[in-house]
Phi, psi and omega in degrees: 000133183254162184246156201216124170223161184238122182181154179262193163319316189276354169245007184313283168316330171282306179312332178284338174286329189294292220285338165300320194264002163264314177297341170259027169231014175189122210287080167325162183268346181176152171286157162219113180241128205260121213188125180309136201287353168252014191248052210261129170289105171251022152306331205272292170341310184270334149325295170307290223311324187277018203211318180103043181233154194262128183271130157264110193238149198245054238264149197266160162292161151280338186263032153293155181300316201287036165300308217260041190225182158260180201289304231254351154250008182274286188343279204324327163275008177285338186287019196250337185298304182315314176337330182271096180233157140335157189249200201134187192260142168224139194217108197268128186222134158294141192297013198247060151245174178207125168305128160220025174199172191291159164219061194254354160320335195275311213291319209274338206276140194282154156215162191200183191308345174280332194230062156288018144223153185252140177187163168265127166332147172291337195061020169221138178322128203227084218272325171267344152290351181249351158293301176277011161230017178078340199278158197323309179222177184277347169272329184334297204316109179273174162240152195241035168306312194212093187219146200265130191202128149289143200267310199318309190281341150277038164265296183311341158241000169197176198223157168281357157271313174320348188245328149270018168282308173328305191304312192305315203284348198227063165290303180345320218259345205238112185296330195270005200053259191271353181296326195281339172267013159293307179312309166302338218245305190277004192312154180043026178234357196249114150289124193289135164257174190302186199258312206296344164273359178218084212259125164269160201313323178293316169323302266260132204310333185281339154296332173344327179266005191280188176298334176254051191225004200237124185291348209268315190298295211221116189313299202300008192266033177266329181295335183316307213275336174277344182277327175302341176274332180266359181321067186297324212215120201258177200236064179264083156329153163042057170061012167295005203290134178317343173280335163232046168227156215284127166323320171304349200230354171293095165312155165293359168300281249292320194255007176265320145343249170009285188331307170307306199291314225277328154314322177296339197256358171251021184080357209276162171300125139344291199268031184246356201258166179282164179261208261212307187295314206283323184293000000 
C-alpha cells in the first residue's frame, strides 16, 4: 500500500505531522506527494528519507483538468489530481489527520472494478447531499479526507477530467465542490468504511453533548464509543487543529499532535519518536 497526499507549500508543516504520524504506525510501500509543479516539499522529503521510504513527487502537468478551474478552486482538486496513479493500493489522506494506530486491515481489504475506492460516511445524516446527488441514504455521503482506492480498478471508472467536468456541469449541485462530484460520479461503487478510519471533529468525546451524539438525532451515534475506542485515523475537521482549540479542551490525540509538530520544528528524528499506544 503506498501513502498518498496532495497539498501545496502553505500546507508542508501541517502535511509533515500527518506523514510522521503515518509512517510510524504503518510501513508503506512509497510515499507519493501531488504538488503544484514549482513546489517540491522538502520537509516531506526528509521525513520519508528518514524512515527509509521511498518518495514520488508528482508535479500536477500543465495540461491537468483542474486548469479549466479558476485559480481559487484549483487547491481544492489537487486530490482529485492525485487518483490518477501507477497501479497498486493507494491510500490518499488529507494533511489535517493524524494516523494513530496500524493499518494492515486496509492492505487486505478487497476492492475491484464493482467497489474501487473505500472511504467513510460523515456518519451522520446528511439529507440534502443525498437528494441532490441521488445517493442511496442521508448516509451515503463519504468524506474525501481519507480514501483507500485501487488505482487501476478506479482509473477504470473514472478521470481526473471526468470528475472536473462533473463539478463544472453540476456546480449548482455540489456544495462541498469535488467531494460532492466524487460522491456524484461513485454513488453505489464505494465500499463503505468504519467511523474509526476517518474519525471527525464532531465524533470526537468533547462533542458529546452536540446534536449528532444523540440517538434520537442520528441512528448511527450508537457506533461513536466503538469508533472512539478504535481510532486509527484522526480526521481535525472544521478548523480542530490543536492550536487553535482552547487547551482546556485537549484530548489526548490533540496533545499527541503537539507532540509531532513540536518535535518536528526542533528536528529531532522522525523514527525516534513514539507512536501513539506507546507515548
Amino acid at each position: 500500500m503506498h501513502l498518498l497526499l496532495a497539498l501545496d507549500r502553505g500546507f508542508e508543516a501541517l502535511g509533515a505531522v500527518a506523514l510522521t504520524s503515518y509512517l510510524l504506525h504503518h510501513r508503506f510501500e512509497s510515499v507519493v506527494l501531488v504538488t503544484p509543479p514549482d513546489q517540491q516539499l522538502l520537509q516531506l522529503e526528509a521525513v520519508a528519507a528518514g524512515f527509509g521510504i521511498p518518495l514520488v513527487w508528482q508535479p500536477i502537468g500543465s495540461e491537468s483538468a483542474l486548469h479549466r478551474l479558476e485559480p481559487a478552486l484549483q487547491p481544492y482538486f489537487f486530490c482529485i489530481e492525485a487518483l490518477q496513479q501507477q497501479p497498486g493500493r493507494y491510500l490518499y489522506v488529507d494533511a489535517d489527520t493524524l494516523c494513530v494506530s496500524q493499518l494492515s486491515a486496509l492492505e487486505d481489504l478487497p476492492l475491484d472494478a464493482s467497489h474501487p475506492l473505500a472511504a467513510c460516511s460523515h456518519g451522520r445524516p446528511m439529507a440534502d447531499r443525498s437528494l441532490v446527488l441521488g445517493l442511496e441514504s442521508p448516509f451515503h455521503y463519504f468524506n474525501a479526507g481519507v480514501m483507500l482506492f485501487d488505482a487501476s480498478a478506479l482509473a477504470s471508472q473514472i478521470t481526473p477530467m471526468a470528475v472536473v467536468d462533473y463539478y463544472i456541469k453540476h456546480r449548482a449541485l455540489c456544495r462541498f465542490r469535488e467531494q460532492c462530484a466524487l460522491n456524484g460520479l461513485l454513488r453505489g461503487q464505494v465500499q463503505y468504511l468504519p467511523g474509526q478510519y476517518n474519525l471527525l471533529s464532531w465524533m470526537r468525546e468533547r462533542q458529546a453533548q452536540g446534536r449528532w451524539h444523540d440517538i434520537v438525532a442520528n441512528s448511527m451515534a450508537y457506533c461513536l464509543p466503538d469508533v472512539q475506542q478504535r481510532m486509527a485515523i484522526v480526521h481535525l475537521s472544521a478548523g480542530a487543529l490543536p492550536h487553535r482549540v482552547d487547551p482546556s479542551r485537549h484530548e489526548r490525540v490533540d496533545r499527541y499532535w503537539l507532540h509531532l509538530e513540536q518535535a518536528l520544528r526542533q528536528e529531532q528524528r522522525p523514527t525516534q519518536l513514539a507512536c501513539f499506544a506507546d507515548w
